[in-house]
mmCIF file of C-alpha atoms in Angstrom:
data_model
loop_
_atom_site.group_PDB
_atom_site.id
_atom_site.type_symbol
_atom_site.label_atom_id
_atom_site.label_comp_id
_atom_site.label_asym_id
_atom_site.label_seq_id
_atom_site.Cartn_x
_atom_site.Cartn_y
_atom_site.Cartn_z
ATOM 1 C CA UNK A 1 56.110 88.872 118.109
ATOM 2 C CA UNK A 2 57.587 85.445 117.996
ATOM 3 C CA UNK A 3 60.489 83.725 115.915
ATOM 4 C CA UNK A 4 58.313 82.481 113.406
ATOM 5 C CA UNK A 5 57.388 85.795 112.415
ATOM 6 C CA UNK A 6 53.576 85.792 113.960
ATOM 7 C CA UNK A 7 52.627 88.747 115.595
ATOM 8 C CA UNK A 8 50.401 87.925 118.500
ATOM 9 C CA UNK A 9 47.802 90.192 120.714
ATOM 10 C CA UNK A 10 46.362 88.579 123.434
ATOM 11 C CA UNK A 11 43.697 89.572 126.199
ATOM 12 C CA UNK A 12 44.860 89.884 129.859
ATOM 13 C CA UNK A 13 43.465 86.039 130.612
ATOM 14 C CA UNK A 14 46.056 84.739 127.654
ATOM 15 C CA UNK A 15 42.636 84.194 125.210
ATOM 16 C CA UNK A 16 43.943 85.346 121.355
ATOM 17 C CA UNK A 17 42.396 88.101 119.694
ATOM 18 C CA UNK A 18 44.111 88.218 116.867
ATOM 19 C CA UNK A 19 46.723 87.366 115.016
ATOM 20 C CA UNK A 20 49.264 88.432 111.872
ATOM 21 C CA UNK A 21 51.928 87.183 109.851
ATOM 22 C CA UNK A 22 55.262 89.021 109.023
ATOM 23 C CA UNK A 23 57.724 87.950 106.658
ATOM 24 C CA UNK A 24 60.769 86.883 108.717
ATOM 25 C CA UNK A 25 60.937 86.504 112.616
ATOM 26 C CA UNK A 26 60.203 89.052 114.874
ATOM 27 C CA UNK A 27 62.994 89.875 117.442
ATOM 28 C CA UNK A 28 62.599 93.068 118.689
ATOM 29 C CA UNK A 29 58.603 93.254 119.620
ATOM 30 C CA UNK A 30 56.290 95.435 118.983
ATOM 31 C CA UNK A 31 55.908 99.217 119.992
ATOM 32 C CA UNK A 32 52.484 101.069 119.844
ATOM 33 C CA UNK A 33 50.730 104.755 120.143
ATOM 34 C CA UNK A 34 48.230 103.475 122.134
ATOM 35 C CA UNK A 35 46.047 103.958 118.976
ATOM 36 C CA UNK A 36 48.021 101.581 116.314
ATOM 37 C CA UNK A 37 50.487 98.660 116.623
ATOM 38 C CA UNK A 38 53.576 98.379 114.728
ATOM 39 C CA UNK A 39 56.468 95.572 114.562
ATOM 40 C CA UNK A 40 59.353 94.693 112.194
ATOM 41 C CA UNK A 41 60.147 91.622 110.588
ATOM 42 C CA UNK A 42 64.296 90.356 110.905
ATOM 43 C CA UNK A 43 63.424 90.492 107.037
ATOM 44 C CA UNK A 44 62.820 94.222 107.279
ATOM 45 C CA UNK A 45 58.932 94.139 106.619
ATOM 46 C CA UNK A 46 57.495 96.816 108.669
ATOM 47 C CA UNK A 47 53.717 96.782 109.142
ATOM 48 C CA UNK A 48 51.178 98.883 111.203
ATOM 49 C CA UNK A 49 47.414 97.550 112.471
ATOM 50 C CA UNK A 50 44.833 99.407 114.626
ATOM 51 C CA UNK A 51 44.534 97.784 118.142
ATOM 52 C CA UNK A 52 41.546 95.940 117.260
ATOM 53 C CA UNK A 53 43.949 93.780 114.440
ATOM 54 C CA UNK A 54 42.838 95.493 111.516
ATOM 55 C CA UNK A 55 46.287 95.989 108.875
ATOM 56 C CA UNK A 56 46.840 99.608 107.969
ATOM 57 C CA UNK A 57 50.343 98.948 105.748
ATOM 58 C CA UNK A 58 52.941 96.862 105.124
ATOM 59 C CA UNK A 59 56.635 97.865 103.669
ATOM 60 C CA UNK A 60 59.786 96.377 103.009
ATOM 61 C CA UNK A 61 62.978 98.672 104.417
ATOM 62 C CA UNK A 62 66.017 98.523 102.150
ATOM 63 C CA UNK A 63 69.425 100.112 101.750
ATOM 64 C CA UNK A 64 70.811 102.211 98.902
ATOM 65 C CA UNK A 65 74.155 102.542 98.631
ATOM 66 C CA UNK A 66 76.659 103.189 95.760
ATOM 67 C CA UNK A 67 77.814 100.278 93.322
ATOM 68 C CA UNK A 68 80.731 99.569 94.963
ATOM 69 C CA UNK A 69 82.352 98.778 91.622
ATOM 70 C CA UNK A 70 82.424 102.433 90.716
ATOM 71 C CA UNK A 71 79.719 102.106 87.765
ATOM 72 C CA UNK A 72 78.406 105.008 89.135
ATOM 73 C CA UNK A 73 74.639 103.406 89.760
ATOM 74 C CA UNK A 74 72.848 102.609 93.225
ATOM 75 C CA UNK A 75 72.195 99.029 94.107
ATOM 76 C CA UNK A 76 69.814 98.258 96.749
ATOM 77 C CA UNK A 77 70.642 95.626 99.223
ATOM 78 C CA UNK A 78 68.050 93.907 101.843
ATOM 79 C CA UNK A 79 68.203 94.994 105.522
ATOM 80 C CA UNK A 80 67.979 93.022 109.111
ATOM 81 C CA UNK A 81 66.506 94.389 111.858
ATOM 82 C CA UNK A 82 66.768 93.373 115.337
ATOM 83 C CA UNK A 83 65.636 96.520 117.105
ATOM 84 C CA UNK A 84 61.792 97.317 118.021
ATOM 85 C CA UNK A 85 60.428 100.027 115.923
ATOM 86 C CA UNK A 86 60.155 103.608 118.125
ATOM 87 C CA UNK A 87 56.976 105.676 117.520
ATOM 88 C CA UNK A 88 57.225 109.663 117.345
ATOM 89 C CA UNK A 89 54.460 111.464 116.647
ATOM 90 C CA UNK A 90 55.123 111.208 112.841
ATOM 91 C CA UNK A 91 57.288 108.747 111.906
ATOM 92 C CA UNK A 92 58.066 105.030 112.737
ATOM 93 C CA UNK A 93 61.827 104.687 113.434
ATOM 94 C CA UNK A 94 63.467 101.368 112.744
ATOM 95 C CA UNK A 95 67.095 100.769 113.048
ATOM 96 C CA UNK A 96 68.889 97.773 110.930
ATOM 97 C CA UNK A 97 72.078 96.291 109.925
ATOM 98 C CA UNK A 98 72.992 95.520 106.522
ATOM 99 C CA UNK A 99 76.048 93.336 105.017
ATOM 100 C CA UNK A 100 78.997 95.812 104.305
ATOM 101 C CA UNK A 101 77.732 98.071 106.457
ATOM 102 C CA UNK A 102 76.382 101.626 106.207
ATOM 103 C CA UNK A 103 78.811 104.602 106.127
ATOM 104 C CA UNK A 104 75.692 106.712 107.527
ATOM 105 C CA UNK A 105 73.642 106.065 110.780
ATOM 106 C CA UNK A 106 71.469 102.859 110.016
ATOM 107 C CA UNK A 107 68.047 104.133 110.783
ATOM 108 C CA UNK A 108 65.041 104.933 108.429
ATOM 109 C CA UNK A 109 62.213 107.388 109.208
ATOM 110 C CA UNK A 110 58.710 105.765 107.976
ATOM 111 C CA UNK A 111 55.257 107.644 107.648
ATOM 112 C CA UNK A 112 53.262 105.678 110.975
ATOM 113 C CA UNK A 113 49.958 106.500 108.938
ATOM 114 C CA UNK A 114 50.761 105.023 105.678
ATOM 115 C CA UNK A 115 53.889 103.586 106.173
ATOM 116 C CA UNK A 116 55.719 105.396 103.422
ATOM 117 C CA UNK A 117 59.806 106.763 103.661
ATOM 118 C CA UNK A 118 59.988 109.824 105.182
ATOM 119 C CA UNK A 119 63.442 110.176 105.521
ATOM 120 C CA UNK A 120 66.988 107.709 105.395
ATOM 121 C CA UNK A 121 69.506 109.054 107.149
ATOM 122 C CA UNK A 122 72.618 111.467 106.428
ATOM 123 C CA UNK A 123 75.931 112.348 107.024
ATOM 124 C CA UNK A 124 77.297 114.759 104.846
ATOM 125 C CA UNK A 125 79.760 116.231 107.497
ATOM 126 C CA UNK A 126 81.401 112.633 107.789
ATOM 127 C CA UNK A 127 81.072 111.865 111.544
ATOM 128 C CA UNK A 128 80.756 108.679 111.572
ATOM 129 C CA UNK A 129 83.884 106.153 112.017
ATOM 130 C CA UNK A 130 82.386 103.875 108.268
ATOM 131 C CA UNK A 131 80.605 101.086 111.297
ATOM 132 C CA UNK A 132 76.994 102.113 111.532
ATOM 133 C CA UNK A 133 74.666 99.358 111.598
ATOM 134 C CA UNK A 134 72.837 98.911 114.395
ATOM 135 C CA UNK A 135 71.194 96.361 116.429
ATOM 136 C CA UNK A 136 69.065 98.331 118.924
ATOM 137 C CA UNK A 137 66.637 101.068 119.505
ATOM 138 C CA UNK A 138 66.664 105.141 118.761
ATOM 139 C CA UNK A 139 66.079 107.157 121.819
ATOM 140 C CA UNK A 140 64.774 110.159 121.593
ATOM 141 C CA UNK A 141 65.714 113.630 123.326
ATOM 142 C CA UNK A 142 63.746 117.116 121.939
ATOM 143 C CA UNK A 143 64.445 116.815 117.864
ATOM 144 C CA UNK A 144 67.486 114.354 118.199
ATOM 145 C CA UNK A 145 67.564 110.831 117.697
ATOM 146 C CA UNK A 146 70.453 108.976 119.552
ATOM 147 C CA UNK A 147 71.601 105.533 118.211
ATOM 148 C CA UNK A 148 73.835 102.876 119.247
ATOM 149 C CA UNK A 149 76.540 101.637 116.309
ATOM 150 C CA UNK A 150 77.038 97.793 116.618
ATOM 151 C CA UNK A 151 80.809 96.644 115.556
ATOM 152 C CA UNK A 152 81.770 100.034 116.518
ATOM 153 C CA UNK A 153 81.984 102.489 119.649
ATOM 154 C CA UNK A 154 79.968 105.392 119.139
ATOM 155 C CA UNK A 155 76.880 106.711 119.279
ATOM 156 C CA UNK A 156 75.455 108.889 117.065
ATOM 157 C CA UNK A 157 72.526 111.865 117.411
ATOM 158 C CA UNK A 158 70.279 112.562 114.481
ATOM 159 C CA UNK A 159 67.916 115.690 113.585
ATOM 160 C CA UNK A 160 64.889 113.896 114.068
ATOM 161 C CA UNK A 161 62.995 115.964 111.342
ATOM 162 C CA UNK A 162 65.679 114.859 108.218
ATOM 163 C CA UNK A 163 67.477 111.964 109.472
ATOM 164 C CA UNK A 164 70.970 114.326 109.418
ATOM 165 C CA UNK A 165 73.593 113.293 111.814
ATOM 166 C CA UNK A 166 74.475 115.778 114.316
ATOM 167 C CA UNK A 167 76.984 114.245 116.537
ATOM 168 C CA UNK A 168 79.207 111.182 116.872
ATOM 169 C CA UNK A 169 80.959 110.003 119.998
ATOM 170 C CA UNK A 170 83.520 107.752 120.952
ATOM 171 C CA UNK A 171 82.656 105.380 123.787
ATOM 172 C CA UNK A 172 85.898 103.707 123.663
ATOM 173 C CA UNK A 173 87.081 100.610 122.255
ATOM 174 C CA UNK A 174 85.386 98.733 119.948
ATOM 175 C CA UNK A 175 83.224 95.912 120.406
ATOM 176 C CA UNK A 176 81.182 93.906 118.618
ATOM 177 C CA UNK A 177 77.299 93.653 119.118
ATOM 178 C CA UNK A 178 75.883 96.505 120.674
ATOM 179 C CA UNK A 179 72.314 94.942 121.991
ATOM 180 C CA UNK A 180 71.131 97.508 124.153
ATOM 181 C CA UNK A 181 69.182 100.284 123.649
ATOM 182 C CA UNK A 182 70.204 103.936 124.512
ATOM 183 C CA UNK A 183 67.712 105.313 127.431
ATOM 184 C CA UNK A 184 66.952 108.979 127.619
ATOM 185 C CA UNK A 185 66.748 109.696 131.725
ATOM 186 C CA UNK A 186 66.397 113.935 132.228
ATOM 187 C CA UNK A 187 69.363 115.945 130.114
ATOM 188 C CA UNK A 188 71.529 112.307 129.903
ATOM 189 C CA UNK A 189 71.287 109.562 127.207
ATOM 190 C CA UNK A 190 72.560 105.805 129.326
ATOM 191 C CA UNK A 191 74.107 102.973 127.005
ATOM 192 C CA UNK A 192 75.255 99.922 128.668
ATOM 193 C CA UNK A 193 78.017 98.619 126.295
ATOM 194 C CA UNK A 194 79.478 95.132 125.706
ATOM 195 C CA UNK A 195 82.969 96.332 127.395
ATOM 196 C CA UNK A 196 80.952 96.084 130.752
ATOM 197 C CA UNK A 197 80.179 99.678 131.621
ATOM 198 C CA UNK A 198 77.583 101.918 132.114
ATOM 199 C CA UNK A 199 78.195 105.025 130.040
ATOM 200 C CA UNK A 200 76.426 108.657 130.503
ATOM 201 C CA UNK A 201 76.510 111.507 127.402
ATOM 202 C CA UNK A 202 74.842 114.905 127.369
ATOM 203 C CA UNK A 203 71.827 114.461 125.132
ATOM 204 C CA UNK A 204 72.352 117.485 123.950
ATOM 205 C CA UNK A 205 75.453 116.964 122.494
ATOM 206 C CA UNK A 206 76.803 113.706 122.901
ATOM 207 C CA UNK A 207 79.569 114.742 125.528
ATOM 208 C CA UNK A 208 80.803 112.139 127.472
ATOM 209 C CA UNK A 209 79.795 113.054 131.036
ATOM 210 C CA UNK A 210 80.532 109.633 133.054
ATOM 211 C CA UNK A 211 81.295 105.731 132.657
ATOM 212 C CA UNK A 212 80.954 103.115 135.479
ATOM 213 C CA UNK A 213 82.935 99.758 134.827
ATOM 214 C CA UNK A 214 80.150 98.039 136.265
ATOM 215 C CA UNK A 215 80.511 94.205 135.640
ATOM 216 C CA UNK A 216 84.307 93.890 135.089
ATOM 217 C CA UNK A 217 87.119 92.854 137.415
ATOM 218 C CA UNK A 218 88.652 96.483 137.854
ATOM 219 C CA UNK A 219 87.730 100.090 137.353
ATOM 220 C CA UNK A 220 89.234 100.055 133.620
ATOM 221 C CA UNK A 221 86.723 96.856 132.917
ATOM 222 C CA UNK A 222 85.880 99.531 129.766
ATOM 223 C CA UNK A 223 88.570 99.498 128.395
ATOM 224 C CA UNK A 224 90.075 95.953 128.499
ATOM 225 C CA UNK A 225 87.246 93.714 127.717
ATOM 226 C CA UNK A 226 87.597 94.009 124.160
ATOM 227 C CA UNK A 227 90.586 93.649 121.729
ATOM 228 C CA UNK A 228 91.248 96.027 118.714
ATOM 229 C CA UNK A 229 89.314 93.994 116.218
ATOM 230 C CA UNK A 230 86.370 94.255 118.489
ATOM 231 C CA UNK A 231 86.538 90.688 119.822
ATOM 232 C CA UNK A 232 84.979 89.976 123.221
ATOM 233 C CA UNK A 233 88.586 88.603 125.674
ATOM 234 C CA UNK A 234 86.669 88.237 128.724
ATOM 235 C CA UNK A 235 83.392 86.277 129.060
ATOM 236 C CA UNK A 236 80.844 86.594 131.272
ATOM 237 C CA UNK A 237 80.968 90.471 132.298
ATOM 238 C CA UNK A 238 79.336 92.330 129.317
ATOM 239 C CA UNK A 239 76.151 94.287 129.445
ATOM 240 C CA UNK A 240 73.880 93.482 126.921
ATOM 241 C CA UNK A 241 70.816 94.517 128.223
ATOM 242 C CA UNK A 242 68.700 97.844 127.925
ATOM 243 C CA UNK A 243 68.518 99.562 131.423
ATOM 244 C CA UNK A 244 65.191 100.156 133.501
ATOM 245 C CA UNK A 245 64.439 102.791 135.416
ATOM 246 C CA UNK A 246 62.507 102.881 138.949
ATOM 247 C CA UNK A 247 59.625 105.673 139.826
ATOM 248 C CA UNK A 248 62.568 107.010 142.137
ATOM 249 C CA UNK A 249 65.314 107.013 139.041
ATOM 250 C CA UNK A 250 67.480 104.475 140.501
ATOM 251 C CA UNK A 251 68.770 102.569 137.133
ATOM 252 C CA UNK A 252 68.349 98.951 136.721
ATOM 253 C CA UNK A 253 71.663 97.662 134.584
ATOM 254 C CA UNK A 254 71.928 93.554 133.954
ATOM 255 C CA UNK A 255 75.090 92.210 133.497
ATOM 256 C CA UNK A 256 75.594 88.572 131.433
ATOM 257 C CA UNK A 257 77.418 87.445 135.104
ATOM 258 C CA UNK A 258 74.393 87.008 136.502
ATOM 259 C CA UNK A 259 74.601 90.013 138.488
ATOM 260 C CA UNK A 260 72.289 93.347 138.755
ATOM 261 C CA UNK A 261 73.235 96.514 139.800
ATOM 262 C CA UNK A 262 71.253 99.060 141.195
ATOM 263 C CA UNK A 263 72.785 103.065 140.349
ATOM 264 C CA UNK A 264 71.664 106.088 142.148
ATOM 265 C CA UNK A 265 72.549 109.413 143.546
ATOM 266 C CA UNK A 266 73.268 111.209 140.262
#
């Protein structure tokens, strides 16, 4: 996917085989099955083709919140999405951000056959912190969903079958644009954060289990590159990137100094 919103699929010698139009660039890329390809539009148009090009659906992703004027009646309000769309084996999960921001997770469950909503996410029990837009990819561990907030420092785990939150966990102080993805590796969910460190929860549960300062100028990097309104006060140090992994599990982390960081032994 490209900025001007063209979705592109292209043989291994660069030769086009076809093309499509979304409404709205495409930042995230795309994310297939290996049977269907699927992308996401900044404009929040989702659509779905076969490999081969053919288009199976198109939908536009909203939000519907509460008329903030106390009228009692819904208004919808249009979405952005950053994020590429994660494929389970029933559902296309795209994550989004929306102006006022969500007081539940920001992520919508869509039918990957037809395209249509199976589920918007919940939180009756009030875990969240009011901040949940968010800018990056749902991992997935068993039947939960683990998100990254942007503007806000948790992350969040969702029952993958109705979009309920489970958990919410602090990761410490806030800060503002949360790019990278969470990465499920074995039993632990891996976030690099903005505050420039490396930070390890249970899957299970969310439980913090460790946190590396990796890019900052002391071990407590975490929790002094950002201020309490979420402003960045040091430049140059935060991690913005989604990890990789190596056959041998030795993580990958980038950090915006220019430096990469190889972490093993865990």
């Amino acid at each position: 996917g490209d900025a001007s919103g063209v979705l592109w699929a292209l043989g291994l010698d660069g030769s086009e085989r076809w093309s499509a139009r979304l409404d709205g660039a495409i930042r995230g890329g795309a994310a297939s099955d290996g049977q269907m390809v699927y992308a996401v539009s900044e404009q929040g148009e989702a659509a779905a083709f076969l490999i081969d090009g053919f288009e199976m659906w198109r939908r536009r992703i909203d939000h519907t919140t509460a008329d903030a004027s106390g009228g009692g009646s819904n208004v919808v309000l249009p979405t952005t999405v950053f994020a590429s769309p994660t494929v389970t084996a029933d559902h296309l999960l795209v994550s989004f951000i929306v102006d006022g921001g969500p007081v539940t997770p920001a992520v919508v469950a869509l039918d990957r056959f037809v395209g249509t909503v199976a589920w918007r996410s919940s939180d009756p029990d009030r875990l969240s912190d009011g901040f949940a837009n968010s800018r990056s990819s749902t991992a997935r561990f068993g039947d939960t969903l683990v998100l990254a907030s942007s503007l806000s420092d948790g992350i969040q785990g969702i029952e993958s079958a109705s979009g309920r939150a489970r958990w919410m966990t602090p990761a410490g102080i806030r800060c503002e644009r949360q790019w990278a993805s969470p990465v499920v590796v074995s039993d632990l969910v891996l976030l690099p954060r903005p505050d420039g460190a490396l930070h390890a929860y249970r899957a299970e549960d969310g439980e913090t289990v460790w946190r590396i300062a990796l890019a900052g100028p002391s071990e407590v990097a975490s929790l002094a590159q950002c201020d309490s309104t979420g402003q960045q006060i040091q430049e140059g140090f935060e991690l913005q990137a989604s990890i990789a992994v190596a056959p041998d599990g030795t993580i990958i982390v980038a950090s915006t100094s220019q430096l990469i960081f190889a972490i093993g032994g865990f």
